[in-house]
Amino acid sequence: MKKSKVNENVFIRAYLSVVQIIAMLLDPTFLFGELGRGSGKTTHILAPRIDRVQNDMPGAMLVLAAATYKSILDNIVPGILEYFLENYERGVYFEFGKRPPAHFGVPTSKNPNWSRSEIEKINDFKHTITFVNGTVIKFVSCDRPESMLGLNAAHLFIDEMIRIPEEKFLERIIPALRADRSKFGHSHYYMGITGFSSTPNFETDEDWWTKNEKDHNQPLMDKILEIAYEADLRMGKLLTAQAEADTEEIKKLQRYVDRWTERLNKRSDDPDQCGLRVDQTAYLRASSFSNIKILGIDYIKNQIKTIKDPDKLNTSILAVRKYKVKDMFFGKFGKQHLFDDGYEYKYIDRVALGEDRESSSRDLKYCNPNMPLIAGYDPGPFQSIVFGQEEKQKKTFRIIKDIWVYHPDQHAELAEKIDTFFKHHKNKVIYLYYDRAGNQRDPAYRKDYPLLGTLRDTDANLLQIALVARGWTVHPMSRNQATIFYSQHYRLLNKLFGDQEGKHWKILIDRNECEALVSSINHSPLKKGTRDIELDKSSEKLDFEDQAMYSTQLSSALMYLLWGRFSEILPASDRVKITPQGAGTYSG
């Protein structure tokens, strides 16, 4: 056998999982993925797809979209930049967060289609990714409709589609997909969409995009996969032949690659003449097992062992769709009680890509720094607190933030988290609601999770002391509180969340800053097998790290807040019932 003389530097060794390879080979106009944790969807599927698209449409405007602009900056862009920084040289092949070098987009004899037209339109590059061929990536989001203004995108990229309502996607994002066909219509990526997400969980997750699965033509995808695989093998051999200057082999392989690439990608006004990938949809579903070689079998075993909540295991690891609890304690709660336009971008816009930025309450549109905070607090070895503010003229109460700590972190650490996030809040006053267990000087849980310091007091007082030390004024609103039945909480929640006529205050929750709270609400079932209405709190036996999202901890904090603030809407006979056993009391 002839030994290849090609230098090993012609190729790089890189591992791709099965789903990453399939995404690369299928590569149709529309590519959607519903992928489990650890599948590498952003860094190893989305980012390489961006690279292929921008290479095929030099000088184009591409759009990266998400539910919120903040999510793009915090959660999506870092993974994309990881791919490009690992594979290319910044300032030579791509640039981000600042004006690109002067040679970006300048046509050459080898690359006459390069263009600086989109680069020249931009005044502020802090939130922009540019490429040497003149292609530009701009960011758009549902919560910033103005981010779409003036954009004529040739392709749309989306991550975490479970956060994007369908109507906002159609009204605020799709209109940006309108690039010049005469410039970019040659590409099979033209007017395409690439969208990825984790597996949708509950009714409060958006799952409209899963309808794209019906457009996945498996026999056609199998054919594309086979052809693309063979063409890719020949491309590797072609690079070897070029490195060895084997003229005959180069001609033969180049003909093969050109012929089959055209049959895959060619666009034509005659649909019968179009390539197989053109205007086709691939819908990929994959669990964490798809990336088992990188994650390792021990990772999967540990996840299965440690994730005691079956919903979390199904959606995050196994990519199995799971819908919300049928018999919810918050039975009237739904999407209509969420808002997703909660960010103010005055300070966020000042920070360029790649620079450090700290989130705080001044980034929240509906957090009025001149008004006090109203909080619901659930003490215990897992301490959780939710914050809200009133809009009296609109008769609206907004839940704007959830915060939690768990053992060994205690009251001081919770106070530190609160103070850090609300450090720019001017009116440092908190009205604190909690259940009566917060008034116990020696609650039962401390036998297993003792306090670390020498100070002994009630949980409410300890949190108050820790916050006062940081300059806050705290008003404990639940001292001497009577026991509240679960049935009383249940009836109040039904009144608040089931109000169709606007008789009561409207309760709205920030779905982005209170993601754990929303999940907790949806993991709050009615207890089965009992005559009385009770909340099933068995999820509070989960490992601490899973309790924020998958237990009733945060939903209980909300329950105490809503009871303290709005119980007066119940009949007087339903407000006070003294019994030995209290709803929400921590039982160890």
PDB file of N, CA and C in Angstrom, residues 352-385:
ATOM      1  N   ALA A 352     -19.262  45.034  26.187  1.00  0.00           N
ATOM      2  CA  ALA A 352     -19.010  44.334  24.927  1.00  0.00           C
ATOM      3  C   ALA A 352     -18.914  42.831  25.153  1.00  0.00           C
ATOM      4  N   LEU A 353     -19.088  42.081  24.065  1.00  0.00           N
ATOM      5  CA  LEU A 353     -18.901  40.633  24.128  1.00  0.00           C
ATOM      6  C   LEU A 353     -17.501  40.322  24.646  1.00  0.00           C
ATOM      7  N   GLY A 354     -17.408  39.357  25.536  1.00  0.00           N
ATOM      8  CA  GLY A 354     -16.113  38.964  26.077  1.00  0.00           C
ATOM      9  C   GLY A 354     -15.724  39.689  27.344  1.00  0.00           C
ATOM     10  N   GLU A 355     -16.428  40.785  27.668  1.00  0.00           N
ATOM     11  CA  GLU A 355     -16.150  41.518  28.901  1.00  0.00           C
ATOM     12  C   GLU A 355     -17.032  40.987  30.033  1.00  0.00           C
ATOM     13  N   ASP A 356     -16.517  41.078  31.249  1.00  0.00           N
ATOM     14  CA  ASP A 356     -17.270  40.602  32.404  1.00  0.00           C
ATOM     15  C   ASP A 356     -18.423  41.552  32.717  1.00  0.00           C
ATOM     16  N   ARG A 357     -19.529  40.962  33.084  1.00  0.00           N
ATOM     17  CA  ARG A 357     -20.697  41.757  33.453  1.00  0.00           C
ATOM     18  C   ARG A 357     -21.444  41.046  34.577  1.00  0.00           C
ATOM     19  N   GLU A 358     -21.876  41.809  35.559  1.00  0.00           N
ATOM     20  CA  GLU A 358     -22.585  41.248  36.708  1.00  0.00           C
ATOM     21  C   GLU A 358     -24.054  41.634  36.639  1.00  0.00           C
ATOM     22  N   SER A 359     -24.929  40.637  36.717  1.00  0.00           N
ATOM     23  CA  SER A 359     -26.362  40.906  36.700  1.00  0.00           C
ATOM     24  C   SER A 359     -26.801  41.483  38.041  1.00  0.00           C
ATOM     25  N   SER A 360     -27.762  42.394  37.984  1.00  0.00           N
ATOM     26  CA  SER A 360     -28.300  42.967  39.216  1.00  0.00           C
ATOM     27  C   SER A 360     -29.717  43.451  38.961  1.00  0.00           C
ATOM     28  N   SER A 361     -30.354  43.931  40.009  1.00  0.00           N
ATOM     29  CA  SER A 361     -31.751  44.349  39.901  1.00  0.00           C
ATOM     30  C   SER A 361     -31.933  45.555  38.990  1.00  0.00           C
ATOM     31  N   ARG A 362     -30.882  46.313  38.722  1.00  0.00           N
ATOM     32  CA  ARG A 362     -31.053  47.453  37.833  1.00  0.00           C
ATOM     33  C   ARG A 362     -31.254  47.016  36.386  1.00  0.00           C
ATOM     34  N   ASP A 363     -31.044  45.729  36.108  1.00  0.00           N
ATOM     35  CA  ASP A 363     -31.336  45.195  34.778  1.00  0.00           C
ATOM     36  C   ASP A 363     -32.793  44.776  34.639  1.00  0.00           C
ATOM     37  N   LEU A 364     -33.575  44.887  35.716  1.00  0.00           N
ATOM     38  CA  LEU A 364     -34.973  44.459  35.688  1.00  0.00           C
ATOM     39  C   LEU A 364     -35.886  45.652  35.402  1.00  0.00           C
ATOM     40  N   LYS A 365     -36.619  45.554  34.321  1.00  0.00           N
ATOM     41  CA  LYS A 365     -37.500  46.643  33.893  1.00  0.00           C
ATOM     42  C   LYS A 365     -38.562  46.972  34.937  1.00  0.00           C
ATOM     43  N   TYR A 366     -39.073  45.942  35.598  1.00  0.00           N
ATOM     44  CA  TYR A 366     -40.202  46.146  36.503  1.00  0.00           C
ATOM     45  C   TYR A 366     -39.794  46.210  37.971  1.00  0.00           C
ATOM     46  N   CYS A 367     -38.512  46.381  38.226  1.00  0.00           N
ATOM     47  CA  CYS A 367     -38.050  46.588  39.599  1.00  0.00           C
ATOM     48  C   CYS A 367     -37.866  48.085  39.818  1.00  0.00           C
ATOM     49  N   ASN A 368     -38.746  48.670  40.610  1.00  0.00           N
ATOM     50  CA  ASN A 368     -38.676  50.098  40.905  1.00  0.00           C
ATOM     51  C   ASN A 368     -37.748  50.297  42.104  1.00  0.00           C
ATOM     52  N   PRO A 369     -36.567  50.893  41.903  1.00  0.00           N
ATOM     53  CA  PRO A 369     -35.590  51.024  42.999  1.00  0.00           C
ATOM     54  C   PRO A 369     -36.054  51.945  44.113  1.00  0.00           C
ATOM     55  N   ASN A 370     -37.107  52.727  43.867  1.00  0.00           N
ATOM     56  CA  ASN A 370     -37.596  53.667  44.871  1.00  0.00           C
ATOM     57  C   ASN A 370     -38.743  53.104  45.705  1.00  0.00           C
ATOM     58  N   MET A 371     -39.144  51.881  45.397  1.00  0.00           N
ATOM     59  CA  MET A 371     -40.214  51.232  46.151  1.00  0.00           C
ATOM     60  C   MET A 371     -39.657  50.089  46.988  1.00  0.00           C
ATOM     61  N   PRO A 372     -40.296  49.783  48.110  1.00  0.00           N
ATOM     62  CA  PRO A 372     -39.829  48.647  48.915  1.00  0.00           C
ATOM     63  C   PRO A 372     -40.055  47.332  48.189  1.00  0.00           C
ATOM     64  N   LEU A 373     -39.377  46.297  48.673  1.00  0.00           N
ATOM     65  CA  LEU A 373     -39.546  44.951  48.147  1.00  0.00           C
ATOM     66  C   LEU A 373     -40.481  44.173  49.063  1.00  0.00           C
ATOM     67  N   ILE A 374     -41.322  43.351  48.457  1.00  0.00           N
ATOM     68  CA  ILE A 374     -42.225  42.489  49.215  1.00  0.00           C
ATOM     69  C   ILE A 374     -41.787  41.058  48.956  1.00  0.00           C
ATOM     70  N   ALA A 375     -41.513  40.305  50.024  1.00  0.00           N
ATOM     71  CA  ALA A 375     -40.875  38.999  49.863  1.00  0.00           C
ATOM     72  C   ALA A 375     -41.654  37.896  50.560  1.00  0.00           C
ATOM     73  N   GLY A 376     -41.552  36.696  49.987  1.00  0.00           N
ATOM     74  CA  GLY A 376     -42.062  35.484  50.611  1.00  0.00           C
ATOM     75  C   GLY A 376     -40.894  34.572  50.921  1.00  0.00           C
ATOM     76  N   TYR A 377     -40.828  34.075  52.144  1.00  0.00           N
ATOM     77  CA  TYR A 377     -39.646  33.361  52.633  1.00  0.00           C
ATOM     78  C   TYR A 377     -40.042  31.995  53.175  1.00  0.00           C
ATOM     79  N   ASP A 378     -39.331  30.958  52.732  1.00  0.00           N
ATOM     80  CA  ASP A 378     -39.546  29.602  53.242  1.00  0.00           C
ATOM     81  C   ASP A 378     -38.257  29.138  53.908  1.00  0.00           C
ATOM     82  N   PRO A 379     -38.210  29.083  55.244  1.00  0.00           N
ATOM     83  CA  PRO A 379     -36.977  28.699  55.946  1.00  0.00           C
ATOM     84  C   PRO A 379     -36.776  27.193  55.970  1.00  0.00           C
ATOM     85  N   GLY A 380     -35.618  26.795  56.467  1.00  0.00           N
ATOM     86  CA  GLY A 380     -35.271  25.385  56.563  1.00  0.00           C
ATOM     87  C   GLY A 380     -33.830  25.176  56.136  1.00  0.00           C
ATOM     88  N   PRO A 381     -33.377  23.931  56.034  1.00  0.00           N
ATOM     89  CA  PRO A 381     -32.017  23.691  55.540  1.00  0.00           C
ATOM     90  C   PRO A 381     -31.862  24.139  54.092  1.00  0.00           C
ATOM     91  N   PHE A 382     -32.976  24.151  53.353  1.00  0.00           N
ATOM     92  CA  PHE A 382     -33.038  24.795  52.040  1.00  0.00           C
ATOM     93  C   PHE A 382     -33.889  26.046  52.222  1.00  0.00           C
ATOM     94  N   GLN A 383     -33.256  27.219  52.128  1.00  0.00           N
ATOM     95  CA  GLN A 383     -33.967  28.478  52.330  1.00  0.00           C
ATOM     96  C   GLN A 383     -34.236  29.127  50.982  1.00  0.00           C
ATOM     97  N   SER A 384     -35.473  29.506  50.753  1.00  0.00           N
ATOM     98  CA  SER A 384     -35.824  30.146  49.486  1.00  0.00           C
ATOM     99  C   SER A 384     -36.620  31.414  49.749  1.00  0.00           C
ATOM    100  N   ILE A 385     -36.480  32.360  48.836  1.00  0.00           N
ATOM    101  CA  ILE A 385     -37.177  33.631  48.979  1.00  0.00           C
ATOM    102  C   ILE A 385     -37.524  34.155  47.593  1.00  0.00           C
TER     103      ILE A 385
END
